[in-house]
């Protein structure tokens, strides 16, 4: 028997064909062998989503993506051919966040490492930042990697310690 143990709406979204979809984690428990089932999600506006799953033995978590909404809605989750698994929850509207991930933004020689190591570490991080910026150069404008170098002496050291080809990137 396969049981729906938990349904957890998350704050995470991804963009699918220009539309946002919210991640909902569905935790299942399978006391038998691995099985293939479809999970059906029916929203209160009668939108029905069918998600094929491979469900291993034991407990497993399955991410389900549901189109973003402008209001809270009821969502019924059920495994195919087993209405006893039906669970209904309210999917609240989630706030959209913009998260900026910063590798490092502050030098603190003698605190974060030995003073003679700090610039070497920052040179390595800047190499990684330049490589990531190059890999995301063809991304949409708001998805391209950017970095802010807090201290001019670290970028000066970086430019002096790299070849002309690396420094010109």
PDB file of C-alpha atoms in Angstrom:
ATOM      1  CA  UNK A   1       0.000   0.000   0.000  1.00  0.00           C
ATOM      2  CA  UNK A   2       1.157   3.529  -0.785  1.00  0.00           C
ATOM      3  CA  UNK A   3       0.143   6.352   1.526  1.00  0.00           C
ATOM      4  CA  UNK A   4       0.391  10.122   1.188  1.00  0.00           C
ATOM      5  CA  UNK A   5       2.149  11.114   4.414  1.00  0.00           C
ATOM      6  CA  UNK A   6       2.572  14.850   3.916  1.00  0.00           C
ATOM      7  CA  UNK A   7       2.001  17.665   1.421  1.00  0.00           C
ATOM      8  CA  UNK A   8       4.148  20.743   1.979  1.00  0.00           C
ATOM      9  CA  UNK A   9       3.842  23.892  -0.137  1.00  0.00           C
ATOM     10  CA  UNK A  10       7.251  25.561  -0.391  1.00  0.00           C
ATOM     11  CA  UNK A  11       8.462  29.088  -1.110  1.00  0.00           C
ATOM     12  CA  UNK A  12      10.350  27.808  -4.163  1.00  0.00           C
ATOM     13  CA  UNK A  13       9.375  28.532  -7.752  1.00  0.00           C
ATOM     14  CA  UNK A  14      10.781  27.756 -11.139  1.00  0.00           C
ATOM     15  CA  UNK A  15       9.995  29.243 -14.503  1.00  0.00           C
ATOM     16  CA  UNK A  16       8.514  26.847 -17.057  1.00  0.00           C
ATOM     17  CA  UNK A  17       7.874  28.317 -20.508  1.00  0.00           C
ATOM     18  CA  UNK A  18       7.647  31.900 -19.185  1.00  0.00           C
ATOM     19  CA  UNK A  19       5.276  30.936 -16.342  1.00  0.00           C
ATOM     20  CA  UNK A  20       6.084  30.506 -12.675  1.00  0.00           C
ATOM     21  CA  UNK A  21       5.330  27.213 -10.969  1.00  0.00           C
ATOM     22  CA  UNK A  22       5.385  26.662  -7.212  1.00  0.00           C
ATOM     23  CA  UNK A  23       7.090  23.609  -5.780  1.00  0.00           C
ATOM     24  CA  UNK A  24       4.979  21.453  -3.483  1.00  0.00           C
ATOM     25  CA  UNK A  25       6.719  18.529  -1.763  1.00  0.00           C
ATOM     26  CA  UNK A  26       4.620  15.360  -1.527  1.00  0.00           C
ATOM     27  CA  UNK A  27       5.917  12.745   0.925  1.00  0.00           C
ATOM     28  CA  UNK A  28       4.782   9.183   0.211  1.00  0.00           C
ATOM     29  CA  UNK A  29       5.245   5.931   2.089  1.00  0.00           C
ATOM     30  CA  UNK A  30       5.337   2.658   0.156  1.00  0.00           C
ATOM     31  CA  UNK A  31       5.306  -0.520   2.261  1.00  0.00           C
ATOM     32  CA  UNK A  32       5.744  -2.727  -0.817  1.00  0.00           C
ATOM     33  CA  UNK A  33       8.021  -2.988  -3.827  1.00  0.00           C
ATOM     34  CA  UNK A  34       8.904  -0.026  -6.027  1.00  0.00           C
ATOM     35  CA  UNK A  35       5.828   1.053  -7.975  1.00  0.00           C
ATOM     36  CA  UNK A  36       4.781   3.373 -10.765  1.00  0.00           C
ATOM     37  CA  UNK A  37       1.686   5.460 -10.120  1.00  0.00           C
ATOM     38  CA  UNK A  38       0.173   8.721 -11.230  1.00  0.00           C
ATOM     39  CA  UNK A  39      -0.471  11.422  -8.708  1.00  0.00           C
ATOM     40  CA  UNK A  40      -3.534  13.512  -9.518  1.00  0.00           C
ATOM     41  CA  UNK A  41      -3.844  17.070  -8.246  1.00  0.00           C
ATOM     42  CA  UNK A  42      -7.175  18.838  -8.666  1.00  0.00           C
ATOM     43  CA  UNK A  43      -7.317  22.549  -7.874  1.00  0.00           C
ATOM     44  CA  UNK A  44     -10.501  24.316  -6.821  1.00  0.00           C
ATOM     45  CA  UNK A  45     -10.812  25.898 -10.285  1.00  0.00           C
ATOM     46  CA  UNK A  46     -11.100  22.321 -11.654  1.00  0.00           C
ATOM     47  CA  UNK A  47      -7.577  22.371 -13.111  1.00  0.00           C
ATOM     48  CA  UNK A  48      -6.317  18.785 -13.059  1.00  0.00           C
ATOM     49  CA  UNK A  49      -2.641  17.862 -13.079  1.00  0.00           C
ATOM     50  CA  UNK A  50      -1.436  14.294 -13.695  1.00  0.00           C
ATOM     51  CA  UNK A  51       2.102  13.500 -12.537  1.00  0.00           C
ATOM     52  CA  UNK A  52       3.688  10.103 -13.249  1.00  0.00           C
ATOM     53  CA  UNK A  53       5.862   8.924 -10.358  1.00  0.00           C
ATOM     54  CA  UNK A  54       8.253   6.102  -9.605  1.00  0.00           C
ATOM     55  CA  UNK A  55       7.737   5.400  -5.912  1.00  0.00           C
ATOM     56  CA  UNK A  56      10.515   3.462  -4.167  1.00  0.00           C
ATOM     57  CA  UNK A  57       9.973   1.257  -1.149  1.00  0.00           C
ATOM     58  CA  UNK A  58       9.836   3.211   2.100  1.00  0.00           C
ATOM     59  CA  UNK A  59       9.442   6.955   2.506  1.00  0.00           C
ATOM     60  CA  UNK A  60      10.177   9.269  -0.422  1.00  0.00           C
ATOM     61  CA  UNK A  61       9.662  12.933  -1.236  1.00  0.00           C
ATOM     62  CA  UNK A  62       8.456  14.011  -4.688  1.00  0.00           C
ATOM     63  CA  UNK A  63       8.516  17.620  -5.895  1.00  0.00           C
ATOM     64  CA  UNK A  64       5.326  18.632  -7.720  1.00  0.00           C
ATOM     65  CA  UNK A  65       5.090  21.934  -9.601  1.00  0.00           C
ATOM     66  CA  UNK A  66       1.794  23.812  -9.694  1.00  0.00           C
ATOM     67  CA  UNK A  67       1.101  26.973 -11.697  1.00  0.00           C
ATOM     68  CA  UNK A  68       1.422  30.170  -9.675  1.00  0.00           C
ATOM     69  CA  UNK A  69      -1.848  31.630  -8.437  1.00  0.00           C
ATOM     70  CA  UNK A  70      -3.058  35.055  -7.358  1.00  0.00           C
ATOM     71  CA  UNK A  71      -5.174  33.691  -4.505  1.00  0.00           C
ATOM     72  CA  UNK A  72      -5.134  30.814  -2.029  1.00  0.00           C
ATOM     73  CA  UNK A  73      -6.768  27.674  -3.383  1.00  0.00           C
ATOM     74  CA  UNK A  74      -7.804  24.186  -2.315  1.00  0.00           C
ATOM     75  CA  UNK A  75      -5.847  21.334  -3.854  1.00  0.00           C
ATOM     76  CA  UNK A  76      -6.822  17.667  -3.679  1.00  0.00           C
ATOM     77  CA  UNK A  77      -4.019  15.097  -4.059  1.00  0.00           C
ATOM     78  CA  UNK A  78      -4.797  11.455  -4.854  1.00  0.00           C
ATOM     79  CA  UNK A  79      -2.879   8.463  -6.184  1.00  0.00           C
ATOM     80  CA  UNK A  80      -4.471   6.753  -9.179  1.00  0.00           C
ATOM     81  CA  UNK A  81      -6.875   3.899  -8.434  1.00  0.00           C
ATOM     82  CA  UNK A  82      -6.828   4.643  -4.693  1.00  0.00           C
ATOM     83  CA  UNK A  83      -9.281   7.246  -3.425  1.00  0.00           C
ATOM     84  CA  UNK A  84      -8.353   6.297   0.152  1.00  0.00           C
ATOM     85  CA  UNK A  85      -5.116   8.261  -0.323  1.00  0.00           C
ATOM     86  CA  UNK A  86      -6.954  11.518  -1.111  1.00  0.00           C
ATOM     87  CA  UNK A  87      -5.736  14.522   0.870  1.00  0.00           C
ATOM     88  CA  UNK A  88      -6.854  18.120   0.478  1.00  0.00           C
ATOM     89  CA  UNK A  89      -4.822  21.140   1.525  1.00  0.00           C
ATOM     90  CA  UNK A  90      -4.909  24.888   1.047  1.00  0.00           C
ATOM     91  CA  UNK A  91      -2.146  26.180  -1.204  1.00  0.00           C
ATOM     92  CA  UNK A  92      -1.390  29.694   0.019  1.00  0.00           C
ATOM     93  CA  UNK A  93      -0.110  32.362  -2.341  1.00  0.00           C
ATOM     94  CA  UNK A  94       3.622  32.709  -1.751  1.00  0.00           C
ATOM     95  CA  UNK A  95       5.617  35.906  -1.798  1.00  0.00           C
ATOM     96  CA  UNK A  96       8.185  36.081  -4.598  1.00  0.00           C
ATOM     97  CA  UNK A  97      11.740  36.656  -3.409  1.00  0.00           C
ATOM     98  CA  UNK A  98      14.860  37.662  -5.274  1.00  0.00           C
ATOM     99  CA  UNK A  99      17.919  36.030  -3.747  1.00  0.00           C
ATOM    100  CA  UNK A 100      21.421  37.319  -4.419  1.00  0.00           C
ATOM    101  CA  UNK A 101      24.153  34.787  -3.665  1.00  0.00           C
ATOM    102  CA  UNK A 102      27.454  36.455  -2.849  1.00  0.00           C
ATOM    103  CA  UNK A 103      30.667  34.463  -2.735  1.00  0.00           C
ATOM    104  CA  UNK A 104      32.507  36.949  -0.597  1.00  0.00           C
ATOM    105  CA  UNK A 105      32.171  40.633  -0.046  1.00  0.00           C
ATOM    106  CA  UNK A 106      34.639  41.526   2.655  1.00  0.00           C
ATOM    107  CA  UNK A 107      38.372  41.221   3.288  1.00  0.00           C
ATOM    108  CA  UNK A 108      39.525  40.661   6.798  1.00  0.00           C
ATOM    109  CA  UNK A 109      43.238  39.760   6.713  1.00  0.00           C
ATOM    110  CA  UNK A 110      44.238  37.921   9.829  1.00  0.00           C
ATOM    111  CA  UNK A 111      40.660  37.024  10.729  1.00  0.00           C
ATOM    112  CA  UNK A 112      39.386  35.003   7.757  1.00  0.00           C
ATOM    113  CA  UNK A 113      42.869  33.597   7.122  1.00  0.00           C
ATOM    114  CA  UNK A 114      46.538  34.497   7.336  1.00  0.00           C
ATOM    115  CA  UNK A 115      47.121  37.904   5.690  1.00  0.00           C
ATOM    116  CA  UNK A 116      49.362  36.469   2.962  1.00  0.00           C
ATOM    117  CA  UNK A 117      46.577  34.001   1.969  1.00  0.00           C
ATOM    118  CA  UNK A 118      43.643  36.420   1.721  1.00  0.00           C
ATOM    119  CA  UNK A 119      44.524  37.958  -1.668  1.00  0.00           C
ATOM    120  CA  UNK A 120      45.351  34.533  -3.114  1.00  0.00           C
ATOM    121  CA  UNK A 121      41.921  33.270  -2.023  1.00  0.00           C
ATOM    122  CA  UNK A 122      40.222  36.320  -3.506  1.00  0.00           C
ATOM    123  CA  UNK A 123      42.124  35.850  -6.788  1.00  0.00           C
ATOM    124  CA  UNK A 124      40.772  32.294  -6.929  1.00  0.00           C
ATOM    125  CA  UNK A 125      37.188  33.467  -6.183  1.00  0.00           C
ATOM    126  CA  UNK A 126      37.430  36.154  -8.865  1.00  0.00           C
ATOM    127  CA  UNK A 127      38.616  33.478 -11.353  1.00  0.00           C
ATOM    128  CA  UNK A 128      35.489  31.483 -10.480  1.00  0.00           C
ATOM    129  CA  UNK A 129      33.287  34.586 -10.781  1.00  0.00           C
ATOM    130  CA  UNK A 130      34.704  35.437 -14.230  1.00  0.00           C
ATOM    131  CA  UNK A 131      34.112  31.841 -15.388  1.00  0.00           C
ATOM    132  CA  UNK A 132      30.536  31.892 -14.076  1.00  0.00           C
ATOM    133  CA  UNK A 133      29.880  35.276 -15.695  1.00  0.00           C
ATOM    134  CA  UNK A 134      31.105  33.862 -19.020  1.00  0.00           C
ATOM    135  CA  UNK A 135      28.863  30.776 -18.666  1.00  0.00           C
ATOM    136  CA  UNK A 136      25.794  32.934 -18.007  1.00  0.00           C
ATOM    137  CA  UNK A 137      26.533  35.570 -20.666  1.00  0.00           C
ATOM    138  CA  UNK A 138      23.734  34.248 -22.916  1.00  0.00           C
ATOM    139  CA  UNK A 139      21.172  34.077 -20.111  1.00  0.00           C
ATOM    140  CA  UNK A 140      18.354  36.642 -19.842  1.00  0.00           C
ATOM    141  CA  UNK A 141      19.630  39.940 -18.427  1.00  0.00           C
ATOM    142  CA  UNK A 142      18.218  39.392 -14.926  1.00  0.00           C
ATOM    143  CA  UNK A 143      19.672  35.867 -14.692  1.00  0.00           C
ATOM    144  CA  UNK A 144      23.290  36.682 -15.587  1.00  0.00           C
ATOM    145  CA  UNK A 145      25.898  36.267 -12.885  1.00  0.00           C
ATOM    146  CA  UNK A 146      27.306  39.478 -11.439  1.00  0.00           C
ATOM    147  CA  UNK A 147      29.859  40.212  -8.777  1.00  0.00           C
ATOM    148  CA  UNK A 148      30.749  43.283  -6.765  1.00  0.00           C
ATOM    149  CA  UNK A 149      34.376  43.636  -5.734  1.00  0.00           C
ATOM    150  CA  UNK A 150      34.346  45.510  -2.443  1.00  0.00           C
ATOM    151  CA  UNK A 151      37.966  46.594  -2.261  1.00  0.00           C
ATOM    152  CA  UNK A 152      39.996  48.132  -5.072  1.00  0.00           C
ATOM    153  CA  UNK A 153      43.240  46.651  -3.816  1.00  0.00           C
ATOM    154  CA  UNK A 154      41.953  43.110  -4.350  1.00  0.00           C
ATOM    155  CA  UNK A 155      40.956  43.770  -7.978  1.00  0.00           C
ATOM    156  CA  UNK A 156      44.256  45.598  -8.514  1.00  0.00           C
ATOM    157  CA  UNK A 157      46.118  42.537  -7.193  1.00  0.00           C
ATOM    158  CA  UNK A 158      44.003  40.247  -9.349  1.00  0.00           C
ATOM    159  CA  UNK A 159      44.672  42.216 -12.545  1.00  0.00           C
ATOM    160  CA  UNK A 160      48.426  42.378 -11.823  1.00  0.00           C
ATOM    161  CA  UNK A 161      48.675  38.653 -11.072  1.00  0.00           C
ATOM    162  CA  UNK A 162      46.795  37.387 -14.152  1.00  0.00           C
ATOM    163  CA  UNK A 163      47.893  37.128 -17.754  1.00  0.00           C
ATOM    164  CA  UNK A 164      46.778  39.847 -20.166  1.00  0.00           C
ATOM    165  CA  UNK A 165      44.180  37.438 -21.612  1.00  0.00           C
ATOM    166  CA  UNK A 166      42.663  36.667 -18.230  1.00  0.00           C
ATOM    167  CA  UNK A 167      42.764  40.270 -17.047  1.00  0.00           C
ATOM    168  CA  UNK A 168      40.962  41.544 -20.156  1.00  0.00           C
ATOM    169  CA  UNK A 169      37.911  39.329 -19.556  1.00  0.00           C
TER     170      UNK A 169
END
